[in-house]
CSV table of C-alpha atoms and ligand atoms in Angstrom, one decimal:
chain,number,residue,atom,x,y,z
J,1047,MET,CA,-26.1,32.1,-81.0
J,1048,SER,CA,-28.0,30.8,-77.9
J,1049,GLU,CA,-31.7,31.3,-78.0
J,1050,ILE,CA,-31.6,33.9,-75.2
J,1051,ALA,CA,-28.8,35.9,-76.8
J,1052,ALA,CA,-30.7,36.0,-80.1
J,1053,ASP,CA,-33.9,37.5,-78.6
J,1054,PRO,CA,-33.8,41.3,-78.6
J,1055,SER,CA,-36.7,41.5,-76.2
J,1056,HIS,CA,-34.7,39.8,-73.4
J,1057,PRO,CA,-33.9,42.4,-70.7
J,1058,ARG,CA,-30.2,41.4,-70.8
J,1059,TYR,CA,-30.0,41.3,-74.6
J,1060,GLN,CA,-27.1,43.8,-75.0
J,1061,SER,CA,-25.1,42.2,-72.3
J,1062,LEU,CA,-25.7,38.7,-73.7
J,1063,LEU,CA,-24.8,39.9,-77.1
J,1064,MET,CA,-21.5,41.2,-75.9
J,1065,ARG,CA,-20.7,38.0,-74.1
J,1066,HIS,CA,-21.6,36.1,-77.2
J,1067,ARG,CA,-19.2,38.2,-79.3
J,1068,LEU,CA,-16.4,37.4,-76.8
J,1069,GLU,CA,-17.2,33.7,-76.9
J,1070,GLU,CA,-16.9,33.7,-80.7
J,1071,ALA,CA,-13.7,35.7,-80.6
J,1072,GLU,CA,-12.3,33.3,-78.0
J,1073,LYS,CA,-13.0,30.3,-80.4
J,1074,LYS,CA,-11.1,32.1,-83.1
J,1075,GLY,CA,-8.1,32.6,-80.9
J,1076,MET,CA,-8.3,36.4,-80.7
J,1077,LEU,CA,-8.4,36.8,-77.0
J,1078,ALA,CA,-5.9,36.5,-74.1
J,1079,GLY,CA,-6.8,34.4,-71.1
J,1080,SER,CA,-7.7,37.4,-69.0
J,1081,ALA,CA,-10.0,38.9,-71.6
J,1082,LEU,CA,-13.2,37.7,-69.9
J,1083,ILE,CA,-12.1,38.9,-66.5
J,1084,ALA,CA,-11.5,42.4,-67.9
J,1085,HIS,CA,-14.9,42.3,-69.5
J,1086,GLY,CA,-16.5,41.2,-66.2
J,1087,ARG,CA,-15.0,44.1,-64.4
J,1088,GLY,CA,-16.4,46.4,-67.0
J,1089,GLU,CA,-19.8,44.9,-66.7
J,1090,ALA,CA,-19.9,45.5,-63.0
J,1091,PHE,CA,-19.1,49.2,-63.4
J,1092,ASP,CA,-21.6,49.5,-66.2
J,1093,TYR,CA,-24.3,48.1,-63.8
J,1094,LEU,CA,-23.3,50.9,-61.3
J,1095,LEU,CA,-23.7,53.5,-64.0
J,1096,GLY,CA,-27.2,52.2,-65.0
J,1097,GLU,CA,-25.9,50.8,-68.3
J,1098,GLN,CA,-26.3,54.2,-70.0
J,1099,THR,CA,-24.2,57.0,-71.4
J,1100,ILE,CA,-24.2,59.6,-68.6
J,1101,PRO,CA,-24.0,63.3,-69.5
J,1102,SER,CA,-20.3,63.7,-68.4
J,1103,ALA,CA,-19.3,60.7,-70.6
J,1104,MET,CA,-21.1,62.4,-73.6
J,1105,ILE,CA,-19.0,65.5,-73.0
J,1106,ALA,CA,-15.8,63.5,-72.9
J,1107,THR,CA,-16.9,61.7,-76.1
J,1108,GLN,CA,-17.5,65.0,-77.8
J,1109,GLN,CA,-14.0,66.2,-76.7
J,1110,ALA,CA,-12.3,63.0,-77.9
J,1111,VAL,CA,-14.0,63.2,-81.3
J,1112,ALA,CA,-13.0,66.8,-81.8
J,1113,LEU,CA,-9.4,66.1,-80.8
J,1114,MET,CA,-9.2,63.1,-83.2
J,1115,ALA,CA,-10.7,65.1,-86.0
J,1116,SER,CA,-8.2,68.0,-85.6
J,1117,ALA,CA,-5.1,65.9,-85.0
J,1118,ASN,CA,-2.1,65.7,-87.3
J,1119,HIS,CA,-1.5,61.9,-86.8
J,1120,PRO,CA,-4.5,60.4,-85.1
J,1121,ILE,CA,-4.6,56.6,-84.5
J,1122,ILE,CA,-6.9,54.1,-82.9
J,1123,SER,CA,-5.1,51.4,-80.9
J,1124,LEU,CA,-6.9,48.0,-80.8
J,1125,ASN,CA,-6.7,45.1,-78.5
J,1126,GLY,CA,-8.5,41.7,-78.6
J,1127,ASN,CA,-11.6,42.8,-76.6
J,1128,VAL,CA,-12.1,45.9,-78.8
J,1129,VAL,CA,-11.8,43.9,-82.0
J,1130,ALA,CA,-14.2,41.3,-80.7
J,1131,LEU,CA,-16.8,43.7,-79.3
J,1132,ALA,CA,-16.7,46.5,-81.8
J,1133,GLY,CA,-14.4,45.6,-84.7
J,1134,LYS,CA,-16.8,46.6,-87.4
J,1135,GLU,CA,-17.9,49.9,-85.7
J,1136,VAL,CA,-14.3,50.9,-84.9
J,1137,LEU,CA,-13.2,50.4,-88.5
J,1138,HIS,CA,-16.2,52.6,-89.6
J,1139,LEU,CA,-15.0,55.2,-87.1
J,1140,ALA,CA,-11.4,55.0,-88.5
J,1141,HIS,CA,-12.7,55.3,-92.0
J,1142,GLN,CA,-14.7,58.4,-91.1
J,1143,LEU,CA,-11.8,60.0,-89.3
J,1144,LYS,CA,-9.4,58.9,-92.2
J,1145,CYS,CA,-7.0,57.6,-89.6
J,1146,PRO,CA,-5.2,54.2,-89.3
J,1147,VAL,CA,-5.6,51.6,-86.6
J,1148,GLU,CA,-2.9,49.5,-84.9
J,1149,ILE,CA,-3.3,46.2,-83.2
J,1150,ASN,CA,-1.4,46.5,-80.0
J,1151,ILE,CA,-2.1,43.7,-77.6
J,1152,PHE,CA,-0.8,43.1,-74.1
J,1153,TYR,CA,0.0,39.4,-74.5
J,1154,ARG,CA,1.4,39.3,-78.0
J,1155,THR,CA,1.7,35.9,-79.8
J,1156,PRO,CA,2.0,35.4,-83.5
J,1157,GLU,CA,-1.2,33.3,-83.5
J,1158,ARG,CA,-3.3,36.0,-81.8
J,1159,MET,CA,-1.9,38.7,-84.0
J,1160,GLU,CA,-2.8,36.7,-87.1
J,1161,ALA,CA,-6.3,35.9,-85.9
J,1162,LEU,CA,-7.0,39.6,-85.2
J,1163,LEU,CA,-5.5,40.8,-88.5
J,1164,PHE,CA,-7.5,38.2,-90.4
J,1165,HIS,CA,-10.8,39.3,-88.7
J,1166,LEU,CA,-10.2,43.0,-89.3
J,1167,ASN,CA,-9.2,42.5,-92.9
J,1168,GLU,CA,-12.3,40.4,-93.5
J,1169,ILE,CA,-14.5,43.2,-92.1
J,1170,LYS,CA,-12.7,45.8,-94.1
J,1171,GLN,CA,-13.3,43.9,-97.3
J,1172,GLN,CA,-17.0,43.1,-96.5
J,1173,GLU,CA,-17.8,46.7,-95.5
J,1174,GLY,CA,-15.6,48.3,-98.3
J,1175,LEU,CA,-13.7,50.5,-95.9
J,1176,ASP,CA,-10.4,52.3,-96.6
J,1177,VAL,CA,-8.4,51.9,-93.4
J,1178,GLU,CA,-4.7,51.2,-92.9
J,1179,ILE,CA,-4.0,48.5,-90.3
J,1180,PHE,CA,-0.7,48.6,-88.5
J,1181,GLY,CA,0.6,46.0,-86.0
J,1182,ALA,CA,1.8,43.1,-88.1
J,1183,GLU,CA,5.4,44.2,-88.2
J,1184,PRO,CA,6.3,46.4,-85.2
J,1185,ASP,CA,9.5,48.4,-85.8
J,1186,ALA,CA,9.6,50.8,-82.7
J,1187,ARG,CA,9.2,50.6,-79.0
J,1188,ILE,CA,7.2,52.6,-76.4
J,1189,PRO,CA,9.9,53.9,-74.0
J,1190,GLY,CA,9.5,52.9,-70.4
J,1191,LEU,CA,7.8,49.5,-71.0
J,1192,GLU,CA,9.4,46.1,-70.8
J,1193,GLY,CA,8.9,43.1,-73.1
J,1194,PRO,CA,6.7,42.6,-76.2
J,1195,ARG,CA,4.0,44.9,-75.0
J,1196,ALA,CA,6.3,47.9,-75.7
J,1197,ASN,CA,6.3,47.0,-79.4
J,1198,CYS,CA,4.6,49.3,-81.8
J,1199,SER,CA,4.8,50.6,-85.4
J,1200,LYS,CA,6.9,53.7,-86.1
J,1201,GLN,CA,4.5,55.1,-88.7
J,1202,GLY,CA,1.5,54.1,-86.4
J,1203,ILE,CA,1.4,54.5,-82.7
J,1204,PHE,CA,5.0,55.7,-82.3
J,1205,GLU,CA,4.5,58.8,-84.4
J,1206,SER,CA,0.9,59.6,-83.5
J,1207,ASP,CA,0.0,62.8,-81.7
J,1208,VAL,CA,-3.5,61.9,-80.6
J,1209,ILE,CA,-4.3,58.3,-79.8
J,1210,LEU,CA,-7.6,56.6,-78.9
J,1211,VAL,CA,-7.0,53.6,-76.8
J,1212,PRO,CA,-10.2,51.9,-75.7
J,1213,LEU,CA,-9.6,49.5,-72.8
J,1214,GLU,CA,-6.0,50.3,-72.2
J,1215,ASP,CA,-3.8,49.1,-69.4
J,1216,GLY,CA,-2.7,51.7,-66.9
J,1217,ASP,CA,1.0,51.1,-67.4
J,1218,ARG,CA,0.9,51.6,-71.1
J,1219,CYS,CA,-1.5,54.6,-70.8
J,1220,GLU,CA,1.1,56.3,-68.6
J,1221,ALA,CA,3.9,55.5,-71.0
J,1222,LEU,CA,2.0,57.0,-73.9
J,1223,VAL,CA,1.2,60.1,-72.0
J,1224,ALA,CA,4.9,60.3,-71.1
J,1225,MET,CA,5.7,60.3,-74.8
J,1226,GLY,CA,3.8,63.6,-75.0
J,1227,LYS,CA,0.7,62.1,-76.8
J,1228,THR,CA,-2.8,63.2,-76.2
J,1229,VAL,CA,-4.3,59.9,-74.9
J,1230,LEU,CA,-8.1,59.3,-75.1
J,1231,VAL,CA,-9.4,56.3,-73.3
J,1232,ILE,CA,-12.7,54.5,-72.8
J,1233,ASP,CA,-12.9,52.8,-69.4
J,1234,LEU,CA,-16.0,52.0,-67.4
J,1235,ASN,CA,-13.9,52.1,-64.2
J,1236,PRO,CA,-13.4,55.8,-63.2
J,1237,LEU,CA,-10.9,54.7,-60.5
J,1238,SER,CA,-8.5,52.7,-62.8
J,1239,ARG,CA,-5.0,53.9,-63.4
J,1240,THR,CA,-5.9,54.2,-67.1
J,1241,ALA,CA,-8.8,56.5,-66.2
J,1242,ARG,CA,-6.7,58.6,-64.0
J,1243,MET,CA,-3.7,58.9,-66.3
J,1244,ALA,CA,-5.5,59.7,-69.6
J,1245,SER,CA,-5.9,63.2,-71.2
J,1246,VAL,CA,-9.6,62.4,-71.9
J,1247,THR,CA,-11.4,59.6,-70.1
J,1248,ILE,CA,-14.8,58.4,-71.4
J,1249,VAL,CA,-16.4,56.5,-68.6
J,1250,ASP,CA,-18.8,54.5,-70.7
J,1251,GLU,CA,-19.2,51.2,-72.4
J,1252,LEU,CA,-17.1,50.6,-75.5
J,1253,THR,CA,-19.8,49.8,-78.0
J,1254,ARG,CA,-22.0,52.7,-76.9
J,1255,VAL,CA,-19.1,55.1,-77.2
J,1256,ILE,CA,-18.1,54.0,-80.7
J,1257,SER,CA,-21.7,54.4,-81.9
J,1258,ASN,CA,-21.9,57.8,-80.3
J,1259,MET,CA,-18.7,58.8,-82.0
J,1260,ASN,CA,-19.9,57.6,-85.4
J,1261,ARG,CA,-23.1,59.5,-84.9
J,1262,ILE,CA,-21.3,62.7,-84.0
J,1263,LEU,CA,-19.1,62.4,-87.2
J,1264,LEU,CA,-22.1,61.6,-89.4
J,1265,SER,CA,-23.9,64.8,-88.3
J,1266,ASP,CA,-23.4,67.8,-90.5
J,1267,GLU,CA,-21.5,70.0,-88.0
J,1268,SER,CA,-17.8,69.6,-87.6
J,1269,PRO,CA,-16.9,68.4,-84.1
J,1270,GLN,CA,-16.0,71.2,-81.7
J,1271,GLN,CA,-13.8,70.9,-78.6
J,1272,VAL,CA,-15.5,71.5,-75.2
J,1273,GLU,CA,-14.7,74.8,-73.7
J,1274,LYS,CA,-12.4,74.6,-70.6
J,1275,TYR,CA,-12.4,70.7,-70.7
J,1276,GLN,CA,-11.3,69.3,-67.3
J,1277,ASN,CA,-10.8,65.5,-67.2
J,1278,ALA,CA,-10.6,65.5,-63.4
J,1279,GLN,CA,-14.1,66.9,-63.3
J,1280,ILE,CA,-15.4,64.3,-65.7
J,1281,LEU,CA,-14.1,61.6,-63.4
J,1282,GLN,CA,-15.6,63.2,-60.4
J,1283,GLU,CA,-19.0,63.4,-62.1
J,1284,ALA,CA,-18.9,59.7,-63.0
J,1285,LEU,CA,-18.2,58.9,-59.4
J,1286,ALA,CA,-21.0,61.2,-58.2
J,1287,HIS,CA,-23.4,59.6,-60.7
J,1288,ILE,CA,-22.6,56.2,-59.3
J,1289,ALA,CA,-23.1,57.4,-55.7
J,1290,THR,CA,-26.5,59.0,-56.6
J,1291,PHE,CA,-27.6,56.0,-58.6
J,1292,LEU,CA,-26.9,53.8,-55.6
J,1293,SER,CA,-28.6,56.0,-53.0
J,1294,PRO,CA,-31.8,54.5,-51.4
J,1295,GLU,CA,-34.0,57.3,-52.8
J,1296,VAL,CA,-33.5,56.1,-56.4
W,2796,ATP,P1,-5.5,49.7,-64.9
W,2796,ATP,O1,-4.4,48.9,-65.5
W,2796,ATP,O2,-5.9,50.9,-65.8
W,2796,ATP,O3,-5.4,50.2,-63.5
W,2796,ATP,P2,-7.0,47.3,-64.4
W,2796,ATP,O4,-5.7,46.6,-64.5
W,2796,ATP,O5,-7.7,47.4,-63.2
W,2796,ATP,O6,-6.8,48.8,-64.9
W,2796,ATP,P3,-7.7,45.8,-66.7
W,2796,ATP,O7,-8.0,44.5,-66.2
W,2796,ATP,O8,-6.3,46.1,-67.2
W,2796,ATP,O9,-8.0,46.8,-65.5
W,2796,ATP,O10,-8.7,46.2,-67.8
W,2796,ATP,C1,-10.0,46.2,-67.7
W,2796,ATP,C2,-10.6,47.6,-67.7
W,2796,ATP,O11,-11.4,47.7,-68.9
W,2796,ATP,C3,-11.5,47.8,-66.5
W,2796,ATP,O12,-11.2,49.0,-65.9
W,2796,ATP,C4,-12.9,47.7,-67.1
W,2796,ATP,O13,-13.7,48.6,-66.4
W,2796,ATP,C5,-12.7,48.2,-68.5
W,2796,ATP,N1,-13.7,47.6,-69.4
W,2796,ATP,C6,-13.9,46.3,-69.7
W,2796,ATP,N2,-14.8,46.1,-70.7
W,2796,ATP,C7,-15.2,47.3,-71.0
W,2796,ATP,C8,-16.1,47.8,-72.0
W,2796,ATP,N3,-16.8,47.0,-72.8
W,2796,ATP,N4,-16.3,49.1,-72.1
W,2796,ATP,C9,-15.6,50.0,-71.4
W,2796,ATP,N5,-14.7,49.6,-70.4
W,2796,ATP,C10,-14.5,48.3,-70.3
W,2797,MG,MG1,-4.1,46.9,-65.8
């Protein structure tokens, strides 16, 4: 790791650490060409949010955890950036929720799939986690999508009722909603198609969300759904936060 990224006192430590994780994943062949661009867009929105978990994001996180915990067939869908940035933490989350994960990447190649599976299995072993990993042998298709990105596992994503898809593409989010699933997304951009399509949108940074989720599940109380949850209001509050944060008085 570079000297700066290794120094927790550096004001950009978190951001540098995330970039470093992506660089390492890139070297291992885990990422698509557009991965760093997607991350950059996320960083820009995080800047506008003040790089913090805002109250409305915490409410959405609470709702998402409660929905996952009470689902019949919950699943977490993983892409390259999610594995690179939070592979270990996401597997801990899946272990706590007793739910499987599925690697479902936009630009699928056998080499990338192998690199991601290898990385996740290594973490699983090191951490002693009991999590089923789907994705190696897709045997079903998400209706309404063309090409390899429609591929999924029948026992995994296809049959899930509640699906957590951090950093999803708008198209696929829409297709999953059309299948009747409850779709929970993490997306720093409250204006993206993903954010607008989802059942629950957590407008917050991936690694912060996953650690908030793990913390909620580790606390003694069982997660409760938010009364009268309204996703449109959550999105509105994220936009309002950005507008306030940017106003000259602040
Ligand atoms: P959509 O397809 O939903 O309209 P998009 O095509 O504009 O979105 P993509 O390039 O597909 O966006 O994906 C990047 C998305 O992921 C961006 O909205 C970005 O804000 C978000 N993002 C990137 N990194 C993170 C992160 N670490 N945490 C949360 N969100 C992130
Ligand atoms: Mg997109």
